[in-house]
């Protein structure tokens, strides 16, 4: 039997503040191997950082079947604030999808990101910077994945790599 690396050990840690949440999100992306699901009210400027760009790019380059799904309440700022993310969308349009929630999903208020089936980062409210980063809690991860799927079903494509029609 192979030893379990420390980053795969089950556990949960509390997050206090935006910096801790952003660091946990980067750690989640660094350890993702197949699929990342991100839900938030709006994408912050952290999605334009060189580190986040590199993490997402490496995930999408690792395999043609890797996917990143992003569901947001508001998408208007992405083109203005996240040009690196737009570059990724152009390069990996087969694997990066950005949707905007429809009115049926607008009541969801707690941002979260799930990587594969093993880890997630979850804030309790978009206006509150407290949250948790969890590894190895399969039941809780499955619940968030199911929740994301429901949000995704109540969303529509919002940001595209092309400017057709302009």
PDB file of C-alpha atoms in Angstrom:
ATOM      1  CA  UNK A   1       0.000   0.000   0.000  1.00  0.00           C
ATOM      2  CA  UNK A   2       1.261   3.463  -0.922  1.00  0.00           C
ATOM      3  CA  UNK A   3       1.471   6.132   1.803  1.00  0.00           C
ATOM      4  CA  UNK A   4      -1.064   8.936   1.540  1.00  0.00           C
ATOM      5  CA  UNK A   5       0.588  12.288   0.799  1.00  0.00           C
ATOM      6  CA  UNK A   6      -0.141  14.985   3.418  1.00  0.00           C
ATOM      7  CA  UNK A   7      -2.150  17.126   0.981  1.00  0.00           C
ATOM      8  CA  UNK A   8      -4.575  14.208   0.513  1.00  0.00           C
ATOM      9  CA  UNK A   9      -5.063  13.575   4.235  1.00  0.00           C
ATOM     10  CA  UNK A  10      -8.603  14.217   5.461  1.00  0.00           C
ATOM     11  CA  UNK A  11      -9.064  17.392   7.401  1.00  0.00           C
ATOM     12  CA  UNK A  12     -10.729  20.742   7.702  1.00  0.00           C
ATOM     13  CA  UNK A  13      -9.279  24.115   8.541  1.00  0.00           C
ATOM     14  CA  UNK A  14     -11.023  27.356   9.300  1.00  0.00           C
ATOM     15  CA  UNK A  15     -10.453  30.336   7.075  1.00  0.00           C
ATOM     16  CA  UNK A  16     -10.498  33.815   8.546  1.00  0.00           C
ATOM     17  CA  UNK A  17     -10.331  36.633   6.025  1.00  0.00           C
ATOM     18  CA  UNK A  18     -10.119  37.121   2.290  1.00  0.00           C
ATOM     19  CA  UNK A  19      -6.388  36.365   2.059  1.00  0.00           C
ATOM     20  CA  UNK A  20      -6.870  32.960   3.728  1.00  0.00           C
ATOM     21  CA  UNK A  21      -9.760  32.192   1.376  1.00  0.00           C
ATOM     22  CA  UNK A  22      -7.776  33.203  -1.727  1.00  0.00           C
ATOM     23  CA  UNK A  23      -4.780  31.120  -0.576  1.00  0.00           C
ATOM     24  CA  UNK A  24      -7.042  28.122   0.045  1.00  0.00           C
ATOM     25  CA  UNK A  25      -8.565  28.551  -3.407  1.00  0.00           C
ATOM     26  CA  UNK A  26      -5.085  28.574  -4.977  1.00  0.00           C
ATOM     27  CA  UNK A  27      -4.197  25.448  -2.986  1.00  0.00           C
ATOM     28  CA  UNK A  28      -7.394  23.768  -4.186  1.00  0.00           C
ATOM     29  CA  UNK A  29      -6.518  24.598  -7.812  1.00  0.00           C
ATOM     30  CA  UNK A  30      -2.942  23.396  -7.356  1.00  0.00           C
ATOM     31  CA  UNK A  31      -4.174  20.001  -6.150  1.00  0.00           C
ATOM     32  CA  UNK A  32      -6.981  19.564  -8.687  1.00  0.00           C
ATOM     33  CA  UNK A  33      -6.414  16.782 -11.202  1.00  0.00           C
ATOM     34  CA  UNK A  34      -9.609  16.671 -13.311  1.00  0.00           C
ATOM     35  CA  UNK A  35     -12.513  18.983 -12.579  1.00  0.00           C
ATOM     36  CA  UNK A  36     -13.008  22.258 -10.730  1.00  0.00           C
ATOM     37  CA  UNK A  37     -16.403  23.799 -10.011  1.00  0.00           C
ATOM     38  CA  UNK A  38     -16.517  27.403  -8.781  1.00  0.00           C
ATOM     39  CA  UNK A  39     -19.573  29.298  -7.596  1.00  0.00           C
ATOM     40  CA  UNK A  40     -19.516  32.907  -6.417  1.00  0.00           C
ATOM     41  CA  UNK A  41     -21.472  36.127  -6.598  1.00  0.00           C
ATOM     42  CA  UNK A  42     -18.756  37.761  -8.734  1.00  0.00           C
ATOM     43  CA  UNK A  43     -15.173  36.843  -9.636  1.00  0.00           C
ATOM     44  CA  UNK A  44     -12.592  38.842  -7.777  1.00  0.00           C
ATOM     45  CA  UNK A  45      -9.391  40.238  -9.206  1.00  0.00           C
ATOM     46  CA  UNK A  46      -7.587  37.180  -7.833  1.00  0.00           C
ATOM     47  CA  UNK A  47      -8.694  35.454 -11.024  1.00  0.00           C
ATOM     48  CA  UNK A  48      -6.425  37.809 -12.915  1.00  0.00           C
ATOM     49  CA  UNK A  49      -3.345  37.040 -10.842  1.00  0.00           C
ATOM     50  CA  UNK A  50      -0.408  35.349 -12.590  1.00  0.00           C
ATOM     51  CA  UNK A  51      -0.487  32.520 -10.019  1.00  0.00           C
ATOM     52  CA  UNK A  52      -4.170  31.729 -10.551  1.00  0.00           C
ATOM     53  CA  UNK A  53      -3.701  31.981 -14.319  1.00  0.00           C
ATOM     54  CA  UNK A  54      -0.824  29.480 -14.164  1.00  0.00           C
ATOM     55  CA  UNK A  55      -2.759  27.075 -11.926  1.00  0.00           C
ATOM     56  CA  UNK A  56      -5.799  27.067 -14.197  1.00  0.00           C
ATOM     57  CA  UNK A  57      -3.671  26.822 -17.316  1.00  0.00           C
ATOM     58  CA  UNK A  58      -1.713  23.843 -15.983  1.00  0.00           C
ATOM     59  CA  UNK A  59      -4.921  22.048 -15.013  1.00  0.00           C
ATOM     60  CA  UNK A  60      -6.442  22.580 -18.448  1.00  0.00           C
ATOM     61  CA  UNK A  61      -3.186  21.649 -20.238  1.00  0.00           C
ATOM     62  CA  UNK A  62      -2.738  18.448 -18.232  1.00  0.00           C
ATOM     63  CA  UNK A  63      -5.521  16.651 -20.110  1.00  0.00           C
ATOM     64  CA  UNK A  64      -7.970  17.503 -22.838  1.00  0.00           C
ATOM     65  CA  UNK A  65     -10.731  16.054 -20.639  1.00  0.00           C
ATOM     66  CA  UNK A  66     -10.062  18.357 -17.659  1.00  0.00           C
ATOM     67  CA  UNK A  67     -12.799  20.902 -17.005  1.00  0.00           C
ATOM     68  CA  UNK A  68     -13.327  24.146 -15.092  1.00  0.00           C
ATOM     69  CA  UNK A  69     -16.929  25.242 -14.535  1.00  0.00           C
ATOM     70  CA  UNK A  70     -17.625  28.733 -13.163  1.00  0.00           C
ATOM     71  CA  UNK A  71     -21.132  29.879 -12.163  1.00  0.00           C
ATOM     72  CA  UNK A  72     -21.597  33.502 -11.098  1.00  0.00           C
ATOM     73  CA  UNK A  73     -24.431  35.833 -10.202  1.00  0.00           C
ATOM     74  CA  UNK A  74     -22.686  38.739 -11.948  1.00  0.00           C
ATOM     75  CA  UNK A  75     -20.335  38.417 -14.929  1.00  0.00           C
ATOM     76  CA  UNK A  76     -20.085  42.008 -16.202  1.00  0.00           C
ATOM     77  CA  UNK A  77     -16.684  42.618 -14.605  1.00  0.00           C
ATOM     78  CA  UNK A  78     -14.852  39.635 -16.099  1.00  0.00           C
ATOM     79  CA  UNK A  79     -13.847  41.212 -19.408  1.00  0.00           C
ATOM     80  CA  UNK A  80     -12.688  44.380 -17.626  1.00  0.00           C
ATOM     81  CA  UNK A  81     -11.034  42.873 -14.523  1.00  0.00           C
ATOM     82  CA  UNK A  82      -9.847  39.427 -15.623  1.00  0.00           C
ATOM     83  CA  UNK A  83      -8.095  39.562 -19.020  1.00  0.00           C
ATOM     84  CA  UNK A  84      -5.946  36.550 -18.101  1.00  0.00           C
ATOM     85  CA  UNK A  85      -9.090  34.489 -17.559  1.00  0.00           C
ATOM     86  CA  UNK A  86     -10.379  35.642 -20.957  1.00  0.00           C
ATOM     87  CA  UNK A  87      -7.082  34.476 -22.513  1.00  0.00           C
ATOM     88  CA  UNK A  88      -7.614  31.062 -20.905  1.00  0.00           C
ATOM     89  CA  UNK A  89     -11.166  30.998 -22.225  1.00  0.00           C
ATOM     90  CA  UNK A  90      -9.872  31.664 -25.748  1.00  0.00           C
ATOM     91  CA  UNK A  91      -7.167  29.028 -25.496  1.00  0.00           C
ATOM     92  CA  UNK A  92      -9.214  26.366 -23.680  1.00  0.00           C
ATOM     93  CA  UNK A  93     -12.779  27.005 -24.833  1.00  0.00           C
ATOM     94  CA  UNK A  94     -13.324  23.239 -24.787  1.00  0.00           C
ATOM     95  CA  UNK A  95     -12.572  23.018 -21.065  1.00  0.00           C
ATOM     96  CA  UNK A  96     -13.444  26.340 -19.389  1.00  0.00           C
ATOM     97  CA  UNK A  97     -17.075  27.401 -19.056  1.00  0.00           C
ATOM     98  CA  UNK A  98     -18.430  30.565 -17.430  1.00  0.00           C
ATOM     99  CA  UNK A  99     -22.168  30.752 -16.753  1.00  0.00           C
ATOM    100  CA  UNK A 100     -24.389  33.342 -15.114  1.00  0.00           C
ATOM    101  CA  UNK A 101     -27.156  32.290 -12.763  1.00  0.00           C
ATOM    102  CA  UNK A 102     -30.759  32.821 -13.742  1.00  0.00           C
ATOM    103  CA  UNK A 103     -33.295  34.277 -11.267  1.00  0.00           C
ATOM    104  CA  UNK A 104     -34.097  30.808  -9.888  1.00  0.00           C
ATOM    105  CA  UNK A 105     -30.566  30.506  -8.469  1.00  0.00           C
ATOM    106  CA  UNK A 106     -30.026  34.085  -7.285  1.00  0.00           C
ATOM    107  CA  UNK A 107     -30.893  33.218  -3.679  1.00  0.00           C
ATOM    108  CA  UNK A 108     -27.704  31.195  -3.236  1.00  0.00           C
ATOM    109  CA  UNK A 109     -25.279  33.336  -1.251  1.00  0.00           C
ATOM    110  CA  UNK A 110     -22.390  31.151  -0.099  1.00  0.00           C
ATOM    111  CA  UNK A 111     -19.393  30.962  -2.477  1.00  0.00           C
ATOM    112  CA  UNK A 112     -17.579  27.659  -2.842  1.00  0.00           C
ATOM    113  CA  UNK A 113     -15.182  25.781  -5.073  1.00  0.00           C
ATOM    114  CA  UNK A 114     -14.896  22.007  -5.416  1.00  0.00           C
ATOM    115  CA  UNK A 115     -11.952  20.135  -6.921  1.00  0.00           C
ATOM    116  CA  UNK A 116     -12.429  16.588  -8.161  1.00  0.00           C
ATOM    117  CA  UNK A 117     -14.282  14.572  -5.524  1.00  0.00           C
ATOM    118  CA  UNK A 118     -11.917  15.199  -2.656  1.00  0.00           C
ATOM    119  CA  UNK A 119     -11.632  18.828  -1.596  1.00  0.00           C
ATOM    120  CA  UNK A 120     -13.527  22.073  -1.352  1.00  0.00           C
ATOM    121  CA  UNK A 121     -13.292  25.647  -0.128  1.00  0.00           C
ATOM    122  CA  UNK A 122     -16.517  27.142   1.222  1.00  0.00           C
ATOM    123  CA  UNK A 123     -17.381  30.606   2.542  1.00  0.00           C
ATOM    124  CA  UNK A 124     -20.503  30.942   4.648  1.00  0.00           C
ATOM    125  CA  UNK A 125     -21.751  34.108   2.911  1.00  0.00           C
ATOM    126  CA  UNK A 126     -20.399  36.284   0.096  1.00  0.00           C
ATOM    127  CA  UNK A 127     -20.233  39.258   2.494  1.00  0.00           C
ATOM    128  CA  UNK A 128     -18.479  37.225   5.225  1.00  0.00           C
ATOM    129  CA  UNK A 129     -14.849  36.231   4.800  1.00  0.00           C
ATOM    130  CA  UNK A 130     -15.059  33.268   7.195  1.00  0.00           C
ATOM    131  CA  UNK A 131     -15.109  29.793   5.735  1.00  0.00           C
ATOM    132  CA  UNK A 132     -13.527  26.353   5.659  1.00  0.00           C
ATOM    133  CA  UNK A 133     -11.115  24.432   3.475  1.00  0.00           C
ATOM    134  CA  UNK A 134     -11.806  20.707   3.547  1.00  0.00           C
ATOM    135  CA  UNK A 135      -9.945  17.687   2.212  1.00  0.00           C
ATOM    136  CA  UNK A 136     -11.251  14.125   2.215  1.00  0.00           C
ATOM    137  CA  UNK A 137     -14.821  14.659   3.475  1.00  0.00           C
ATOM    138  CA  UNK A 138     -16.504  12.734   0.659  1.00  0.00           C
ATOM    139  CA  UNK A 139     -20.060  13.230   1.955  1.00  0.00           C
ATOM    140  CA  UNK A 140     -19.737  17.012   2.279  1.00  0.00           C
ATOM    141  CA  UNK A 141     -17.955  17.229  -1.073  1.00  0.00           C
ATOM    142  CA  UNK A 142     -20.741  15.244  -2.758  1.00  0.00           C
ATOM    143  CA  UNK A 143     -23.351  17.602  -1.273  1.00  0.00           C
ATOM    144  CA  UNK A 144     -21.554  20.663  -2.664  1.00  0.00           C
ATOM    145  CA  UNK A 145     -21.134  18.983  -6.056  1.00  0.00           C
ATOM    146  CA  UNK A 146     -24.868  18.233  -6.133  1.00  0.00           C
ATOM    147  CA  UNK A 147     -25.584  21.816  -5.129  1.00  0.00           C
ATOM    148  CA  UNK A 148     -23.297  23.122  -7.858  1.00  0.00           C
ATOM    149  CA  UNK A 149     -25.074  20.937 -10.421  1.00  0.00           C
ATOM    150  CA  UNK A 150     -28.396  22.483  -9.370  1.00  0.00           C
ATOM    151  CA  UNK A 151     -26.934  25.988  -9.703  1.00  0.00           C
ATOM    152  CA  UNK A 152     -25.441  25.073 -13.086  1.00  0.00           C
ATOM    153  CA  UNK A 153     -28.829  23.852 -14.317  1.00  0.00           C
ATOM    154  CA  UNK A 154     -30.313  27.220 -13.312  1.00  0.00           C
ATOM    155  CA  UNK A 155     -27.628  29.141 -15.240  1.00  0.00           C
ATOM    156  CA  UNK A 156     -26.870  30.120 -18.819  1.00  0.00           C
ATOM    157  CA  UNK A 157     -23.657  30.745 -20.783  1.00  0.00           C
ATOM    158  CA  UNK A 158     -22.458  34.272 -20.099  1.00  0.00           C
ATOM    159  CA  UNK A 159     -18.884  34.868 -21.199  1.00  0.00           C
ATOM    160  CA  UNK A 160     -17.529  33.679 -24.503  1.00  0.00           C
ATOM    161  CA  UNK A 161     -14.093  33.618 -26.041  1.00  0.00           C
ATOM    162  CA  UNK A 162     -15.310  35.286 -29.207  1.00  0.00           C
ATOM    163  CA  UNK A 163     -17.064  38.557 -29.981  1.00  0.00           C
ATOM    164  CA  UNK A 164     -19.395  37.249 -32.680  1.00  0.00           C
ATOM    165  CA  UNK A 165     -22.197  39.655 -33.405  1.00  0.00           C
ATOM    166  CA  UNK A 166     -20.393  42.836 -32.405  1.00  0.00           C
TER     167      UNK A 166
END
